[in-house]
Amino acid sequence: MTPMHRPATITLRTSLFEDAVAIVESEYASDLSLDDIARRVASSRRQLQRAYSEIGSTTFREHLTAVRMERAADLLGIRGLTVRDVAHRVGYRQPAQFAKAFRRHHGIAPSDFRANGRFGRPEVAVAAADGAAA
């Protein structure tokens, strides 16, 4: 059962969540932390955790990983980018750690994902790569 909150609380948490999502969407490749995001949206760590839980039905870490894995799937469709390149572009320093997270998220290793052609539309992948390179 969802706890009852005042409309102002719901509005505040929705705003915090949306602001955090915007930062993650644009800066997923950098070294983001919950504390950093909370500071940037002028909130406490705990309030941001609550916003993720109640508004987004997720956690900060799960959201960041999901964004990174979706971008990685797009990038794997680009010829000339190695799995190591993709790992670095989506914020992983260690390709093995990236491969493990990718496998957990997509159910398939990045190299197999690429070999099977299981990526999105090519124009989306190119746009994602251009954005990541900028």
PDB file of C-alpha atoms in Angstrom:
ATOM      1  CA  MET A   1       0.000   0.000   0.000  1.00  0.00           C
ATOM      2  CA  THR A   2       1.352   3.416  -0.979  1.00  0.00           C
ATOM      3  CA  PRO A   3       1.664   5.886   1.879  1.00  0.00           C
ATOM      4  CA  MET A   4      -0.491   9.005   1.612  1.00  0.00           C
ATOM      5  CA  HIS A   5       1.489  12.161   0.978  1.00  0.00           C
ATOM      6  CA  ARG A   6       0.515  15.789   0.802  1.00  0.00           C
ATOM      7  CA  PRO A   7       0.277  17.142  -2.753  1.00  0.00           C
ATOM      8  CA  ALA A   8       3.275  19.412  -2.053  1.00  0.00           C
ATOM      9  CA  THR A   9       5.381  16.381  -1.112  1.00  0.00           C
ATOM     10  CA  ILE A  10       4.388  14.547  -4.282  1.00  0.00           C
ATOM     11  CA  THR A  11       5.127  17.647  -6.374  1.00  0.00           C
ATOM     12  CA  LEU A  12       8.526  18.080  -4.744  1.00  0.00           C
ATOM     13  CA  ARG A  13       9.494  14.425  -5.204  1.00  0.00           C
ATOM     14  CA  THR A  14       8.287  14.439  -8.808  1.00  0.00           C
ATOM     15  CA  SER A  15      10.405  17.513  -9.494  1.00  0.00           C
ATOM     16  CA  LEU A  16      13.463  15.980  -7.785  1.00  0.00           C
ATOM     17  CA  PHE A  17      13.033  12.761  -9.745  1.00  0.00           C
ATOM     18  CA  GLU A  18      12.620  14.561 -13.082  1.00  0.00           C
ATOM     19  CA  ASP A  19      15.677  16.743 -12.412  1.00  0.00           C
ATOM     20  CA  ALA A  20      17.760  13.698 -11.458  1.00  0.00           C
ATOM     21  CA  VAL A  21      16.591  11.801 -14.555  1.00  0.00           C
ATOM     22  CA  ALA A  22      17.596  14.729 -16.778  1.00  0.00           C
ATOM     23  CA  ILE A  23      21.104  14.747 -15.291  1.00  0.00           C
ATOM     24  CA  VAL A  24      21.498  10.983 -15.664  1.00  0.00           C
ATOM     25  CA  GLU A  25      20.190  11.047 -19.255  1.00  0.00           C
ATOM     26  CA  SER A  26      22.720  13.684 -20.292  1.00  0.00           C
ATOM     27  CA  GLU A  27      25.714  12.665 -18.153  1.00  0.00           C
ATOM     28  CA  TYR A  28      25.405   8.862 -17.912  1.00  0.00           C
ATOM     29  CA  ALA A  29      28.981   8.390 -19.146  1.00  0.00           C
ATOM     30  CA  SER A  30      30.478  10.362 -16.272  1.00  0.00           C
ATOM     31  CA  ASP A  31      31.102   9.173 -12.732  1.00  0.00           C
ATOM     32  CA  LEU A  32      27.719  10.000 -11.190  1.00  0.00           C
ATOM     33  CA  SER A  33      26.768   9.312  -7.597  1.00  0.00           C
ATOM     34  CA  LEU A  34      23.555   9.689  -5.636  1.00  0.00           C
ATOM     35  CA  ASP A  35      25.236  12.252  -3.364  1.00  0.00           C
ATOM     36  CA  ASP A  36      26.431  14.296  -6.346  1.00  0.00           C
ATOM     37  CA  ILE A  37      22.990  14.341  -7.943  1.00  0.00           C
ATOM     38  CA  ALA A  38      21.292  15.180  -4.626  1.00  0.00           C
ATOM     39  CA  ARG A  39      23.630  18.146  -4.160  1.00  0.00           C
ATOM     40  CA  ARG A  40      22.956  19.340  -7.707  1.00  0.00           C
ATOM     41  CA  VAL A  41      19.169  19.185  -7.331  1.00  0.00           C
ATOM     42  CA  ALA A  42      19.387  20.869  -3.894  1.00  0.00           C
ATOM     43  CA  SER A  43      18.112  17.857  -2.001  1.00  0.00           C
ATOM     44  CA  SER A  44      19.275  15.438   0.624  1.00  0.00           C
ATOM     45  CA  ARG A  45      20.435  11.976  -0.332  1.00  0.00           C
ATOM     46  CA  ARG A  46      17.452  10.467   1.491  1.00  0.00           C
ATOM     47  CA  GLN A  47      14.880  12.714  -0.199  1.00  0.00           C
ATOM     48  CA  LEU A  48      16.283  11.784  -3.606  1.00  0.00           C
ATOM     49  CA  GLN A  49      16.185   8.091  -2.678  1.00  0.00           C
ATOM     50  CA  ARG A  50      12.521   8.515  -1.732  1.00  0.00           C
ATOM     51  CA  ALA A  51      11.803  10.301  -5.021  1.00  0.00           C
ATOM     52  CA  TYR A  52      13.382   7.459  -6.982  1.00  0.00           C
ATOM     53  CA  SER A  53      11.450   4.877  -4.995  1.00  0.00           C
ATOM     54  CA  GLU A  54       8.039   6.552  -4.913  1.00  0.00           C
ATOM     55  CA  ILE A  55       7.960   8.406  -8.218  1.00  0.00           C
ATOM     56  CA  GLY A  56      10.244   6.268 -10.378  1.00  0.00           C
ATOM     57  CA  SER A  57       9.639   2.876  -8.733  1.00  0.00           C
ATOM     58  CA  THR A  58      13.385   2.245  -8.962  1.00  0.00           C
ATOM     59  CA  THR A  59      16.673   3.216  -7.351  1.00  0.00           C
ATOM     60  CA  PHE A  60      19.301   5.664  -8.546  1.00  0.00           C
ATOM     61  CA  ARG A  61      21.762   2.841  -9.300  1.00  0.00           C
ATOM     62  CA  GLU A  62      19.166   0.818 -11.232  1.00  0.00           C
ATOM     63  CA  HIS A  63      18.181   3.877 -13.252  1.00  0.00           C
ATOM     64  CA  LEU A  64      21.778   4.817 -14.076  1.00  0.00           C
ATOM     65  CA  THR A  65      22.563   1.245 -15.120  1.00  0.00           C
ATOM     66  CA  ALA A  66      19.423   1.020 -17.284  1.00  0.00           C
ATOM     67  CA  VAL A  67      20.296   4.256 -19.100  1.00  0.00           C
ATOM     68  CA  ARG A  68      23.868   3.079 -19.638  1.00  0.00           C
ATOM     69  CA  MET A  69      22.752  -0.328 -20.912  1.00  0.00           C
ATOM     70  CA  GLU A  70      20.238   1.163 -23.372  1.00  0.00           C
ATOM     71  CA  ARG A  71      22.915   3.521 -24.744  1.00  0.00           C
ATOM     72  CA  ALA A  72      25.356   0.602 -24.916  1.00  0.00           C
ATOM     73  CA  ALA A  73      22.879  -1.439 -26.959  1.00  0.00           C
ATOM     74  CA  ASP A  74      22.638   1.459 -29.439  1.00  0.00           C
ATOM     75  CA  LEU A  75      26.414   1.888 -29.596  1.00  0.00           C
ATOM     76  CA  LEU A  76      27.028  -1.814 -30.221  1.00  0.00           C
ATOM     77  CA  GLY A  77      25.315  -1.347 -33.570  1.00  0.00           C
ATOM     78  CA  ILE A  78      28.119   0.884 -34.808  1.00  0.00           C
ATOM     79  CA  ARG A  79      30.883  -0.744 -36.788  1.00  0.00           C
ATOM     80  CA  GLY A  80      34.338   0.212 -35.665  1.00  0.00           C
ATOM     81  CA  LEU A  81      33.486   0.568 -31.970  1.00  0.00           C
ATOM     82  CA  THR A  82      34.911  -2.232 -29.866  1.00  0.00           C
ATOM     83  CA  VAL A  83      33.131  -3.530 -26.789  1.00  0.00           C
ATOM     84  CA  ARG A  84      35.878  -1.784 -24.803  1.00  0.00           C
ATOM     85  CA  ASP A  85      35.067   1.519 -26.597  1.00  0.00           C
ATOM     86  CA  VAL A  86      31.373   1.088 -25.836  1.00  0.00           C
ATOM     87  CA  ALA A  87      32.139   0.317 -22.178  1.00  0.00           C
ATOM     88  CA  HIS A  88      34.141   3.535 -21.839  1.00  0.00           C
ATOM     89  CA  ARG A  89      31.537   5.631 -23.666  1.00  0.00           C
ATOM     90  CA  VAL A  90      28.803   4.569 -21.265  1.00  0.00           C
ATOM     91  CA  GLY A  91      30.849   5.149 -18.120  1.00  0.00           C
ATOM     92  CA  TYR A  92      32.583   1.859 -17.320  1.00  0.00           C
ATOM     93  CA  ARG A  93      36.336   1.845 -16.702  1.00  0.00           C
ATOM     94  CA  GLN A  94      36.539  -1.952 -16.705  1.00  0.00           C
ATOM     95  CA  PRO A  95      35.204  -3.751 -19.802  1.00  0.00           C
ATOM     96  CA  ALA A  96      34.641  -6.935 -17.747  1.00  0.00           C
ATOM     97  CA  GLN A  97      32.431  -5.021 -15.297  1.00  0.00           C
ATOM     98  CA  PHE A  98      30.528  -3.548 -18.255  1.00  0.00           C
ATOM     99  CA  ALA A  99      30.080  -6.986 -19.861  1.00  0.00           C
ATOM    100  CA  LYS A 100      28.721  -8.402 -16.599  1.00  0.00           C
ATOM    101  CA  ALA A 101      26.242  -5.519 -16.205  1.00  0.00           C
ATOM    102  CA  PHE A 102      25.219  -5.771 -19.883  1.00  0.00           C
ATOM    103  CA  ARG A 103      24.637  -9.525 -19.576  1.00  0.00           C
ATOM    104  CA  ARG A 104      22.572  -8.997 -16.413  1.00  0.00           C
ATOM    105  CA  HIS A 105      20.469  -6.289 -18.076  1.00  0.00           C
ATOM    106  CA  HIS A 106      19.999  -7.707 -21.592  1.00  0.00           C
ATOM    107  CA  GLY A 107      20.441 -11.423 -20.900  1.00  0.00           C
ATOM    108  CA  ILE A 108      23.231 -11.741 -23.459  1.00  0.00           C
ATOM    109  CA  ALA A 109      26.914 -10.808 -23.654  1.00  0.00           C
ATOM    110  CA  PRO A 110      27.710  -7.574 -25.557  1.00  0.00           C
ATOM    111  CA  SER A 111      29.712  -9.426 -28.233  1.00  0.00           C
ATOM    112  CA  ASP A 112      26.857 -11.920 -28.757  1.00  0.00           C
ATOM    113  CA  PHE A 113      24.330  -9.071 -28.795  1.00  0.00           C
ATOM    114  CA  ARG A 114      26.320  -7.447 -31.605  1.00  0.00           C
ATOM    115  CA  ALA A 115      26.887 -10.730 -33.485  1.00  0.00           C
ATOM    116  CA  ASN A 116      23.155 -11.505 -33.381  1.00  0.00           C
ATOM    117  CA  GLY A 117      22.285  -8.024 -34.653  1.00  0.00           C
ATOM    118  CA  ARG A 118      20.003  -7.385 -31.696  1.00  0.00           C
ATOM    119  CA  PHE A 119      20.458  -3.616 -31.649  1.00  0.00           C
ATOM    120  CA  GLY A 120      18.104  -0.758 -32.438  1.00  0.00           C
ATOM    121  CA  ARG A 121      17.661   1.311 -35.569  1.00  0.00           C
ATOM    122  CA  PRO A 122      21.027   2.353 -37.094  1.00  0.00           C
ATOM    123  CA  GLU A 123      20.147   6.046 -37.219  1.00  0.00           C
ATOM    124  CA  VAL A 124      19.436   6.000 -33.476  1.00  0.00           C
ATOM    125  CA  ALA A 125      22.786   4.322 -32.836  1.00  0.00           C
ATOM    126  CA  VAL A 126      24.667   6.866 -34.934  1.00  0.00           C
ATOM    127  CA  ALA A 127      22.920   9.757 -33.177  1.00  0.00           C
ATOM    128  CA  ALA A 128      23.757   8.190 -29.796  1.00  0.00           C
ATOM    129  CA  ALA A 129      27.393   7.783 -30.800  1.00  0.00           C
ATOM    130  CA  ASP A 130      27.563  11.369 -32.033  1.00  0.00           C
ATOM    131  CA  GLY A 131      26.095  12.556 -28.737  1.00  0.00           C
ATOM    132  CA  ALA A 132      28.499  10.415 -26.705  1.00  0.00           C
ATOM    133  CA  ALA A 133      31.483  11.667 -28.686  1.00  0.00           C
ATOM    134  CA  ALA A 134      30.526  15.325 -28.277  1.00  0.00           C
TER     135      ALA A 134
END
